[in-house]
CSV table of N, CA, C and O in Angstrom, one decimal:
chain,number,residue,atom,x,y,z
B,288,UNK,N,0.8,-1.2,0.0
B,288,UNK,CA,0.0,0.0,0.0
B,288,UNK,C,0.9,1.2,0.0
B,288,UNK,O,1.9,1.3,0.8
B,289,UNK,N,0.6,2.1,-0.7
B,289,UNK,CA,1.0,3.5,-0.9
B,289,UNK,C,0.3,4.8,-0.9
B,289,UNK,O,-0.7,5.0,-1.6
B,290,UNK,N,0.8,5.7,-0.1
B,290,UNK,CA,-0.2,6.9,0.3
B,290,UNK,C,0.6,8.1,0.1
B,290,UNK,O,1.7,8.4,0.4
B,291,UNK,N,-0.3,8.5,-0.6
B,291,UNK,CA,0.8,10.2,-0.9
B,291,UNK,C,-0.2,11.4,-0.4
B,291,UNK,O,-1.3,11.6,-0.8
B,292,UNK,N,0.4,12.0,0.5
B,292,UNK,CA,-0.6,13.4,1.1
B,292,UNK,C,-1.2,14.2,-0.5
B,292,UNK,O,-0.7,14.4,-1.6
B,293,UNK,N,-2.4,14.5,0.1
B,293,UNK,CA,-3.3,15.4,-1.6
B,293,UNK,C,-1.5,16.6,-1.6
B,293,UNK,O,-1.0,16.9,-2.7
B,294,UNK,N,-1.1,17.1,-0.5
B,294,UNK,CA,-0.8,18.5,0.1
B,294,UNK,C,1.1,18.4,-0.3
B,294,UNK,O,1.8,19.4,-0.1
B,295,UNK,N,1.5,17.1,-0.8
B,295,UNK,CA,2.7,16.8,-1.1
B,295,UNK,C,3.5,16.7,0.0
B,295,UNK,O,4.7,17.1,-0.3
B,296,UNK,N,3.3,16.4,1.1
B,296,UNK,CA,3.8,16.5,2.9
B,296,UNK,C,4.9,15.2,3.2
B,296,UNK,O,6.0,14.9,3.5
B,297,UNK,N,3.4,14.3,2.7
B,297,UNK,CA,4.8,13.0,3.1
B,297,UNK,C,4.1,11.9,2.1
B,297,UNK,O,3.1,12.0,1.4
B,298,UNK,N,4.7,11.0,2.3
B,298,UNK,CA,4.3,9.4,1.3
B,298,UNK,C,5.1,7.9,2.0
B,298,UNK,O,6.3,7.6,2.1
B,299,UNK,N,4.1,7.4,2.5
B,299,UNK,CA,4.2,6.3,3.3
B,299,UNK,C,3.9,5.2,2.6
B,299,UNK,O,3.2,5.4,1.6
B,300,UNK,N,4.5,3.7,3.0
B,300,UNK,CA,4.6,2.8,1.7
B,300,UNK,C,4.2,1.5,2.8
B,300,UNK,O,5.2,1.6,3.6
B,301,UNK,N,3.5,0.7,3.1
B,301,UNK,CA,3.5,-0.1,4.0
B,301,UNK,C,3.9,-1.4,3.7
B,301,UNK,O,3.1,-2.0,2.9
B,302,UNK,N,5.1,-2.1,4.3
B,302,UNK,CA,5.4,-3.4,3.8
B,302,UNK,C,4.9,-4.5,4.8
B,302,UNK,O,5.7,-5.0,5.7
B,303,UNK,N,3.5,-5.0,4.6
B,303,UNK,CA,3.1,-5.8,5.5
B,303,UNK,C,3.5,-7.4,5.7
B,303,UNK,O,3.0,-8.0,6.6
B,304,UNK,N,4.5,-7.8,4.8
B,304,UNK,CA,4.9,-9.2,5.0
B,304,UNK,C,6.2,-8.7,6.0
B,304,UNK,O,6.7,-9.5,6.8
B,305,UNK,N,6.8,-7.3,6.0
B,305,UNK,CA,7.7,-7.3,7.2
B,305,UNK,C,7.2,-6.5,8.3
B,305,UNK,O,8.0,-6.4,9.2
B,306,UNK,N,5.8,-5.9,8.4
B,306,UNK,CA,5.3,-4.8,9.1
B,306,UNK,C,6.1,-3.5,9.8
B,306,UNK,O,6.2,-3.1,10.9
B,307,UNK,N,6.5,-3.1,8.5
B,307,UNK,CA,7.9,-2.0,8.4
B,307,UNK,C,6.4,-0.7,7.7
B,307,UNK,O,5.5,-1.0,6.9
B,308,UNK,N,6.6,0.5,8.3
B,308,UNK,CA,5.8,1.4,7.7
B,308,UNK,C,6.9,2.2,7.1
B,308,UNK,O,7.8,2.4,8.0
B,309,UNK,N,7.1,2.8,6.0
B,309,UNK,CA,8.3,3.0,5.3
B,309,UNK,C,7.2,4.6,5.2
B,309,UNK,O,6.1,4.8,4.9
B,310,UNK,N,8.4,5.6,5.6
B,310,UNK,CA,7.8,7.0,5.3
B,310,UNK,C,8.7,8.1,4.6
B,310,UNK,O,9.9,8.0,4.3
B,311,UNK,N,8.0,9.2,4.2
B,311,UNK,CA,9.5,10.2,3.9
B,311,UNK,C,8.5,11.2,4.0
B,311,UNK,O,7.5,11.1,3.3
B,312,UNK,N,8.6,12.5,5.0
B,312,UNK,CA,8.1,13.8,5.2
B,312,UNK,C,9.1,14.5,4.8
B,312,UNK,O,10.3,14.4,4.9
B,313,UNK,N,8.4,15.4,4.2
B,313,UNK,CA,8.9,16.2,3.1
B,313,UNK,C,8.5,17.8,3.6
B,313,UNK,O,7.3,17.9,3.7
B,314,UNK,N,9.3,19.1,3.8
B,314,UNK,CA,9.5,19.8,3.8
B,314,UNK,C,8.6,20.8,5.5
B,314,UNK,O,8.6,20.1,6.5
B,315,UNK,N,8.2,21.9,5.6
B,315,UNK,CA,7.4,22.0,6.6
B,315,UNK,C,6.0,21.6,7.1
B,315,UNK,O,5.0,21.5,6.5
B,316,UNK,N,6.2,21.5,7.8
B,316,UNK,CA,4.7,20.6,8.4
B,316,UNK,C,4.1,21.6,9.3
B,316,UNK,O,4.9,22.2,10.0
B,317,UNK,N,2.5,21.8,9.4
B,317,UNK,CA,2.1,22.2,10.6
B,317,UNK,C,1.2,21.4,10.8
B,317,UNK,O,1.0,20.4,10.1
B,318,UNK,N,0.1,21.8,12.2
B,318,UNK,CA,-0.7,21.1,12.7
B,318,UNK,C,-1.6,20.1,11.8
B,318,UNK,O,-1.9,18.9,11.8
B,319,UNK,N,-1.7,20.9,11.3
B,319,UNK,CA,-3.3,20.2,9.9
B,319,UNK,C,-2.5,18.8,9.4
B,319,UNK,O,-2.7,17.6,9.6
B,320,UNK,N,-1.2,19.7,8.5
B,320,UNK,CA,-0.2,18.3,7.5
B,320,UNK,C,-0.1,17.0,9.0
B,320,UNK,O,-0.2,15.7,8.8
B,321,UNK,N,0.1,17.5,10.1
B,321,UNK,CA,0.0,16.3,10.9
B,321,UNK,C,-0.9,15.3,11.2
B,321,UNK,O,-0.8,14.0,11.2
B,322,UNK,N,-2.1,16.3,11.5
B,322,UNK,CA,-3.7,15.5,11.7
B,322,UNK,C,-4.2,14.5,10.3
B,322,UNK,O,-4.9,13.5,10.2
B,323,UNK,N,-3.5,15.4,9.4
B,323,UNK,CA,-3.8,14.2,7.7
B,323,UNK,C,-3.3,13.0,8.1
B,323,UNK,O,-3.9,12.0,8.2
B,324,UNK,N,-2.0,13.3,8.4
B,324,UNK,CA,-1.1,12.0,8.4
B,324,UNK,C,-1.7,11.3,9.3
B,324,UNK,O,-2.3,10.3,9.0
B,325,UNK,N,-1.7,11.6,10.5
B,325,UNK,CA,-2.4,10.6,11.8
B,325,UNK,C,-3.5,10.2,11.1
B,325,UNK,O,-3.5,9.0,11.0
B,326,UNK,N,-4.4,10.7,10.5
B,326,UNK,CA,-5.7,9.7,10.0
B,326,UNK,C,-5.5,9.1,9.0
B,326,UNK,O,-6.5,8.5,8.7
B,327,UNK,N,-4.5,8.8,8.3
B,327,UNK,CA,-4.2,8.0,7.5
B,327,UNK,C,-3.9,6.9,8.1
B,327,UNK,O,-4.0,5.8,7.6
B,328,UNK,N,-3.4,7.1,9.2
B,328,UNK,CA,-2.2,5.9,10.4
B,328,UNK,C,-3.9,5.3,10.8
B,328,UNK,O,-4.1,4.2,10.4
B,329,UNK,N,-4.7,5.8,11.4
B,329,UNK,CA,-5.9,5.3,12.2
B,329,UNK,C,-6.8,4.6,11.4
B,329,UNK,O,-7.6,3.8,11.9
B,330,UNK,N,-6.7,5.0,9.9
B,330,UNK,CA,-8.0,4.5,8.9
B,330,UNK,C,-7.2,4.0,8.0
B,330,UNK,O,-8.1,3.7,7.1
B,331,UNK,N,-6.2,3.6,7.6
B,331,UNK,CA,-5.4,2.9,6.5
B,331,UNK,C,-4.7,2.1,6.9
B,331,UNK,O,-5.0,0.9,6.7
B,332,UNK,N,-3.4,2.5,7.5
B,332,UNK,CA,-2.3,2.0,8.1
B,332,UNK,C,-2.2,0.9,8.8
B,332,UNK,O,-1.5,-0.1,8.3
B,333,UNK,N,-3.0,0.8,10.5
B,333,UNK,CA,-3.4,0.6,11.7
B,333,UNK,C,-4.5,-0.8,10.9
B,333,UNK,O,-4.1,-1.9,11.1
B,334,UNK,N,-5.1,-0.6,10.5
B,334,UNK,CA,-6.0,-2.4,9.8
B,334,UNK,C,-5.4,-2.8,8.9
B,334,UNK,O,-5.8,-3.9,8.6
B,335,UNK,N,-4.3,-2.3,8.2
B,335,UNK,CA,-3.1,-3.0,7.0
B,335,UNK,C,-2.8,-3.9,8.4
B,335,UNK,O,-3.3,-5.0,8.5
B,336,UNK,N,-2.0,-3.4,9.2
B,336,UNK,CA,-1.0,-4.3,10.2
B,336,UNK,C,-1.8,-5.1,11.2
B,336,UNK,O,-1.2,-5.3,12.3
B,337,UNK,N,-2.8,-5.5,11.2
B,337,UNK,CA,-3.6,-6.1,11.7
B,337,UNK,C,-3.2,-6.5,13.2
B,337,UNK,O,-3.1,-7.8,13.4
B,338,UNK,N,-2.9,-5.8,14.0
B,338,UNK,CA,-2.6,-5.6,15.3
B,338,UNK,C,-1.4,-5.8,15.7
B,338,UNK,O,-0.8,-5.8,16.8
B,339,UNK,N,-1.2,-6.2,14.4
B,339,UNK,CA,1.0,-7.1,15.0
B,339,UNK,C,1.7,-5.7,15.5
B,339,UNK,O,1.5,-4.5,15.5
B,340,UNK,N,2.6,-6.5,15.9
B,340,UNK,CA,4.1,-5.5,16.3
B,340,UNK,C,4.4,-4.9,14.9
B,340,UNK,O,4.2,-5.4,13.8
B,341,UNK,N,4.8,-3.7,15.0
B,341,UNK,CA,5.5,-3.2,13.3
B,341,UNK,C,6.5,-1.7,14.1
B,341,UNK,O,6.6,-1.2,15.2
B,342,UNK,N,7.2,-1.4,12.8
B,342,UNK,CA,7.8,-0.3,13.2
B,342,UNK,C,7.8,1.1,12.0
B,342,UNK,O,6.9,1.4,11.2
B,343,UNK,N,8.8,1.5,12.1
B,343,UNK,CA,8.6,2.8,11.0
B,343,UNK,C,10.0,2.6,10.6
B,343,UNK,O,10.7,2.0,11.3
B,344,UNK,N,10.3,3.1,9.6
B,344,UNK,CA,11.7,3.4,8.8
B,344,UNK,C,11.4,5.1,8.2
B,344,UNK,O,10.9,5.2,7.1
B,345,UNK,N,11.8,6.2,8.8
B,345,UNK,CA,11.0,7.6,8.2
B,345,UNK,C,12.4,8.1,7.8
B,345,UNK,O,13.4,8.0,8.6
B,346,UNK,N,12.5,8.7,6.5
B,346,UNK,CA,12.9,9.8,5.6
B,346,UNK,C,12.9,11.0,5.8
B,346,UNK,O,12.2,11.7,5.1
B,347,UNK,N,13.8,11.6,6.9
B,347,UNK,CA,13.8,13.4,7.2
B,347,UNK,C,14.4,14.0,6.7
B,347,UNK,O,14.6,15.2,7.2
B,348,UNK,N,15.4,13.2,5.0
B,348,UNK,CA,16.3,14.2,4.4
B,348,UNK,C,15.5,14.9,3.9
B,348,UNK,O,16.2,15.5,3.1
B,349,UNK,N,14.2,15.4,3.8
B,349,UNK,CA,13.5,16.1,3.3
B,349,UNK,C,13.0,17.2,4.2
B,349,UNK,O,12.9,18.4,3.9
B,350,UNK,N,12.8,16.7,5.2
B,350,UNK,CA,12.0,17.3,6.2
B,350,UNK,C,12.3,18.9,6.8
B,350,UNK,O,13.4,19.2,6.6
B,351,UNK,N,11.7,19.6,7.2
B,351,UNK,CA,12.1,20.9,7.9
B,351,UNK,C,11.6,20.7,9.0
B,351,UNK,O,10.9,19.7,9.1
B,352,UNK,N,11.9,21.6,10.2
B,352,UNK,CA,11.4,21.5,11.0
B,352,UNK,C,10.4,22.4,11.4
B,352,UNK,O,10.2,23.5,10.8
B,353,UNK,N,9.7,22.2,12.5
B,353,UNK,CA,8.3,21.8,12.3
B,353,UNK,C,8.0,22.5,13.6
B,353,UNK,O,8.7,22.3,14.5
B,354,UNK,N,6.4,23.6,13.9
B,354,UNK,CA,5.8,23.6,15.1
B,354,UNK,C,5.0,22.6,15.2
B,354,UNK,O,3.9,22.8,14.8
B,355,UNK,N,5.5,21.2,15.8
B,355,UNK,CA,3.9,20.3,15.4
B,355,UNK,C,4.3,19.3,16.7
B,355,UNK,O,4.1,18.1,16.9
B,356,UNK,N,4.9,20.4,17.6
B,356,UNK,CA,5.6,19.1,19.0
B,356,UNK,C,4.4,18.5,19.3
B,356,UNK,O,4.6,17.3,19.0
B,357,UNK,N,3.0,18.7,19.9
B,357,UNK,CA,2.0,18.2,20.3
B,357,UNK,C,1.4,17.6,19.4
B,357,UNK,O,0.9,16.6,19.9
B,358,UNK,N,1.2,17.7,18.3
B,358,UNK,CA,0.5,16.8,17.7
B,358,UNK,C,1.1,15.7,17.2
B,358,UNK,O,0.6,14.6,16.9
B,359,UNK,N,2.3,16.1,17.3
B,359,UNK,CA,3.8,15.0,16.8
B,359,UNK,C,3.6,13.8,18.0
B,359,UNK,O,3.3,12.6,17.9
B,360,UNK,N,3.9,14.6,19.3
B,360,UNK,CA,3.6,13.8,20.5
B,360,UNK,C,2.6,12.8,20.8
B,360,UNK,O,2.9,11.8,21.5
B,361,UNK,N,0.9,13.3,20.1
B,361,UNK,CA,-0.3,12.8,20.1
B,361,UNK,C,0.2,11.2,18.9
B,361,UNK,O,-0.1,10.0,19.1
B,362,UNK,N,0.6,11.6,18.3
B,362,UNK,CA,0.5,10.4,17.2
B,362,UNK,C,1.7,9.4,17.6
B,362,UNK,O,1.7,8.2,17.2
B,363,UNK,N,2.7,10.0,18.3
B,363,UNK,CA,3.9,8.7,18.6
B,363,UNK,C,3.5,7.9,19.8
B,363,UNK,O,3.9,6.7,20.0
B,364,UNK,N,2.6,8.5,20.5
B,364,UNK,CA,1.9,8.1,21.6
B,364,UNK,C,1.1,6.6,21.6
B,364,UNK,O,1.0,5.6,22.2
B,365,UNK,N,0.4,7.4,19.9
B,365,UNK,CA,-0.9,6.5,19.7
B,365,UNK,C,-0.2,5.2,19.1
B,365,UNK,O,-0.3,4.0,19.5
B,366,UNK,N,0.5,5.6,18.2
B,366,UNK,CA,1.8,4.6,17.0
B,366,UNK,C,2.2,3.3,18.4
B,366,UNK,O,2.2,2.0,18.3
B,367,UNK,N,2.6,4.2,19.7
B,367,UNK,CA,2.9,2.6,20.3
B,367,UNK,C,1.8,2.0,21.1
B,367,UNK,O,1.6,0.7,21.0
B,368,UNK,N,0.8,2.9,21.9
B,368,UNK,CA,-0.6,1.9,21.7
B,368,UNK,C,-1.0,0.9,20.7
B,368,UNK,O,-1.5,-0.1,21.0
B,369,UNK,N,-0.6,1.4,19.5
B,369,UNK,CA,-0.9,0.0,18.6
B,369,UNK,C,-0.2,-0.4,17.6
B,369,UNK,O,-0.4,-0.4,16.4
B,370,UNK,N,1.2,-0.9,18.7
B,370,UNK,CA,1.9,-1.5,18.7
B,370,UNK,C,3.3,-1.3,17.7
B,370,UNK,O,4.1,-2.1,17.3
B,371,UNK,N,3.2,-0.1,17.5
B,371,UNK,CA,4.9,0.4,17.0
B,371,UNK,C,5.5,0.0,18.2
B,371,UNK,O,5.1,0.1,19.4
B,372,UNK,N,6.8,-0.6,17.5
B,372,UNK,CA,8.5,-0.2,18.7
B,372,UNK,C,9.3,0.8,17.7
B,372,UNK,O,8.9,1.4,16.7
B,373,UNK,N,10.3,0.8,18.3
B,373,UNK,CA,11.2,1.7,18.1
B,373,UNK,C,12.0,1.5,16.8
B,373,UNK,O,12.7,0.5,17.1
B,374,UNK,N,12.3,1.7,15.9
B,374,UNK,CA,12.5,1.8,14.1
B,374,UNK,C,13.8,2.6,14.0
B,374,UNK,O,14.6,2.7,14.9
B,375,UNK,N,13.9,3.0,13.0
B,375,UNK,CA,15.1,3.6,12.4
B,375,UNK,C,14.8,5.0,11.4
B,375,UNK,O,13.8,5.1,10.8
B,376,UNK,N,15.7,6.0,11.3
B,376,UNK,CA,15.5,7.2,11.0
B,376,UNK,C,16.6,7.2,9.9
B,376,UNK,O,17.5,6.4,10.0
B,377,UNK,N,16.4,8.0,8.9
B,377,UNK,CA,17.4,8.2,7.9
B,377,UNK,C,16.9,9.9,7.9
B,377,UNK,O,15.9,10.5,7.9
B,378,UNK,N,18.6,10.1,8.1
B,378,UNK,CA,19.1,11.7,8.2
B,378,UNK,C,19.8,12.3,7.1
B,378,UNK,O,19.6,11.9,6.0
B,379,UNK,N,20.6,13.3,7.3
B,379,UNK,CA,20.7,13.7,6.4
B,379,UNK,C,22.3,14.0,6.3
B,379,UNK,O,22.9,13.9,5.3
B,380,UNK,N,22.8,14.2,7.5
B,380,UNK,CA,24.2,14.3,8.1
B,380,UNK,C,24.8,13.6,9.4
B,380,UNK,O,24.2,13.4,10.5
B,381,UNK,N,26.2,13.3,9.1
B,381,UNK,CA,26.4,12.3,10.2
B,381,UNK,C,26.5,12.6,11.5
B,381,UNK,O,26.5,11.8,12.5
B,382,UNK,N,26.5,14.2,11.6
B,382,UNK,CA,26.3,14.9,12.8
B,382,UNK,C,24.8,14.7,13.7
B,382,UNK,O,24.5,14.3,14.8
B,383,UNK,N,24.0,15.1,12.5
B,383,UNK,CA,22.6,15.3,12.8
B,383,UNK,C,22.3,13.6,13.4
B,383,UNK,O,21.9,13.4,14.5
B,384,UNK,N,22.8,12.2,12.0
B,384,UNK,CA,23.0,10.4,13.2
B,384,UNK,C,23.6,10.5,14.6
B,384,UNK,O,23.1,9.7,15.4
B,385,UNK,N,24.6,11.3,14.9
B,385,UNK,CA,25.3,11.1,16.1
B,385,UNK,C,24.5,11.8,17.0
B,385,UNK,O,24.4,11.2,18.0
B,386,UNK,N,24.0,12.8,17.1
B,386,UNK,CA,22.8,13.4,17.9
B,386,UNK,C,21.9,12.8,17.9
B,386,UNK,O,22.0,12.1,19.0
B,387,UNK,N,20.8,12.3,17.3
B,387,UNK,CA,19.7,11.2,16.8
B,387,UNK,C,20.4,10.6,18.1
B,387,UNK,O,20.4,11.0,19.2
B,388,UNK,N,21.0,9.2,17.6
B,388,UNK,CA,21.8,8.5,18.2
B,388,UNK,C,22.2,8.2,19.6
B,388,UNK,O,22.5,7.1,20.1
B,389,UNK,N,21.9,9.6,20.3
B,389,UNK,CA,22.7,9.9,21.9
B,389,UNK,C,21.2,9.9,22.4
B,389,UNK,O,21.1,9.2,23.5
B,390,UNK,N,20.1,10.5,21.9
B,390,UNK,CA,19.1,10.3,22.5
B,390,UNK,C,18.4,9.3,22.6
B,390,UNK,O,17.6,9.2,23.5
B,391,UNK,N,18.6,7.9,21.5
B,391,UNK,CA,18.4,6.7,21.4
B,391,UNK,C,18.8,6.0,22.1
B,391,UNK,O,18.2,4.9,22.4
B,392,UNK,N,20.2,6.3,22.7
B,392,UNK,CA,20.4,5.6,23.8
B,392,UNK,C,19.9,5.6,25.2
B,392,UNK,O,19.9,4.7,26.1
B,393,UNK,N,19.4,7.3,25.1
B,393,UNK,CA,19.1,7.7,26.5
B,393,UNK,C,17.8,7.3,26.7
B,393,UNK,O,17.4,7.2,27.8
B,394,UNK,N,16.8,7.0,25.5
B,394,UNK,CA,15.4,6.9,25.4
B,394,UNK,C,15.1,6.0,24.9
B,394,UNK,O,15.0,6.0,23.7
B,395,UNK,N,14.8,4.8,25.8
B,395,UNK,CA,14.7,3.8,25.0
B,395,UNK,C,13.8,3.6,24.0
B,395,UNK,O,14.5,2.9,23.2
B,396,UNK,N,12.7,3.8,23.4
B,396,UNK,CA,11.8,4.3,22.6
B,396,UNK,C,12.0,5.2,21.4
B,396,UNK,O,11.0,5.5,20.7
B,397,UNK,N,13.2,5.6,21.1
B,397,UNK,CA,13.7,6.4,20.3
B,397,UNK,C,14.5,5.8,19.3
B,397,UNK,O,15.3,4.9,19.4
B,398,UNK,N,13.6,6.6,18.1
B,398,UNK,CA,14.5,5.2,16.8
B,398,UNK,C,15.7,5.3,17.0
B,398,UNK,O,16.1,5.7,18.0
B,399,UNK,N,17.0,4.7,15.9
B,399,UNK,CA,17.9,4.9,15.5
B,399,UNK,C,18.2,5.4,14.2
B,399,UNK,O,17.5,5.2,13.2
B,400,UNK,N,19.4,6.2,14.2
B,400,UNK,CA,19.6,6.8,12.9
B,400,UNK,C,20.3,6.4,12.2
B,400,UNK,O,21.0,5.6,12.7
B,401,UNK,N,20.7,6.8,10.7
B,401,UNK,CA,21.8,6.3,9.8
B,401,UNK,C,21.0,7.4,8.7
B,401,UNK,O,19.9,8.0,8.6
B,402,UNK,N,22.4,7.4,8.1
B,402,UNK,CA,22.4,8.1,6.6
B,402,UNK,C,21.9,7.5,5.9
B,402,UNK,O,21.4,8.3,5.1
B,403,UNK,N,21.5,6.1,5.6
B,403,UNK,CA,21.9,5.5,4.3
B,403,UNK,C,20.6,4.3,4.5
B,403,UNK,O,20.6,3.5,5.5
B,404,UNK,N,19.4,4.4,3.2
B,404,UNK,CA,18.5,3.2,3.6
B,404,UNK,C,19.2,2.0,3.7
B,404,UNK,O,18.7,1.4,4.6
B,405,UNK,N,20.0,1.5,3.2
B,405,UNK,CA,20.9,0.0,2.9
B,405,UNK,C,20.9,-0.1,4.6
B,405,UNK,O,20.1,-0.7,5.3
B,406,UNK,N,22.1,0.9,5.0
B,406,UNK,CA,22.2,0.7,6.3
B,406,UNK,C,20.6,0.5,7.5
B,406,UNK,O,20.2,-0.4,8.3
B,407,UNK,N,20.2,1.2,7.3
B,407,UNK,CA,18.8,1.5,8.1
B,407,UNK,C,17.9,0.0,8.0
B,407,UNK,O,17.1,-0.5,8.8
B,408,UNK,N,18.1,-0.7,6.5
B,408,UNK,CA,17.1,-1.9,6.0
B,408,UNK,C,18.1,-2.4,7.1
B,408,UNK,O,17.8,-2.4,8.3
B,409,UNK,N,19.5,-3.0,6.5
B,409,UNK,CA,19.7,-3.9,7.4
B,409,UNK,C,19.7,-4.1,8.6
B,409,UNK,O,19.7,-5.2,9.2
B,410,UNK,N,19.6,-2.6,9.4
B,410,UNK,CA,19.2,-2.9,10.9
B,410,UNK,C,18.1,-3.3,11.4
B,410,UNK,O,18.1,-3.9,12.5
B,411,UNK,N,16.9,-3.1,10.7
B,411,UNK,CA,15.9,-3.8,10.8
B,411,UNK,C,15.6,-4.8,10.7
B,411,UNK,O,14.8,-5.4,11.5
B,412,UNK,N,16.2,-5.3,9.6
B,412,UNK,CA,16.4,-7.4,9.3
B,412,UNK,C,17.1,-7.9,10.7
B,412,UNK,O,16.9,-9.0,11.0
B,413,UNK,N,17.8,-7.2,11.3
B,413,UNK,CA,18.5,-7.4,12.6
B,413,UNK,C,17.4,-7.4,13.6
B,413,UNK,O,17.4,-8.2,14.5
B,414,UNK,N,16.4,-6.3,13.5
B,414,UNK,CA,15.3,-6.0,15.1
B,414,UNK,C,14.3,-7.3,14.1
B,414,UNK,O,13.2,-6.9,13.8
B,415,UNK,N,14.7,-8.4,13.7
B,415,UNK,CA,13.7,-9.0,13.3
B,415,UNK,C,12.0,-8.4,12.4
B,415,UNK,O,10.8,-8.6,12.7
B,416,UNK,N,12.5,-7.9,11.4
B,416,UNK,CA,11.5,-7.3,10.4
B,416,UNK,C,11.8,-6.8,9.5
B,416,UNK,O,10.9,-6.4,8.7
């Protein structure tokens, strides 16, 4: 399954034989571009993965940053209610992975980062998915 925001925001790809949600957010986000995305997650996404464990693999070389802390927070919340763990981030610099990174260790719930999808897939084939 593949979902592209009408608003060009982000495009999520769902790989259900590994229950990997594959994303790439793309440029600034506010409240609204968030609340789209979360209802895509609650009415598309969320009955693709049919209650299993799954995680995310998300694309922020695109991304800006964003006033959307609370609604960001509302949806990562919801994501492990049903049943996200902790996934992998692809960045954009190896500075921006090594920060990522420090917080992942401190927070267990906090993806991990890497530059490079190759890298990022194979960590996942490692967290079993």
């Amino acid at each position: 399954m593949i979902i592209k925001d009408t608003q060009g925001k982000y495009e999520v790809k769902v790989n259900t034989n590994r229950n990997i949600v594959y994303e790439k957010l793309i440029g600034l986000f506010k409240d609204e571009d968030m609340e789209r995305y979360h209802e895509e997650f609650k009415n598309k996404i969320a009955p693709a993965l049919k209650g299993q464990k799954w995680t995310k693999c998300t694309d922020l070389r695109e991304y800006k940053t964003s006033s959307i802390t609370e609604t960001g927070k509302k949806h990562l919340e919801w994501c492990k209610k049903n049943g996200m763990v902790p996934g992998a981030i692809i960045v954009s610099s190896a500075v921006v992975k090594m920060q990522m990174n420090r917080i992942a260790r401190e927070d267990k719930l906090a993806p991990t980062a890497f530059t490079d999808e190759k890298e990022a897939d194979a960590w996942l084939k490692e967290q079993g998915f």
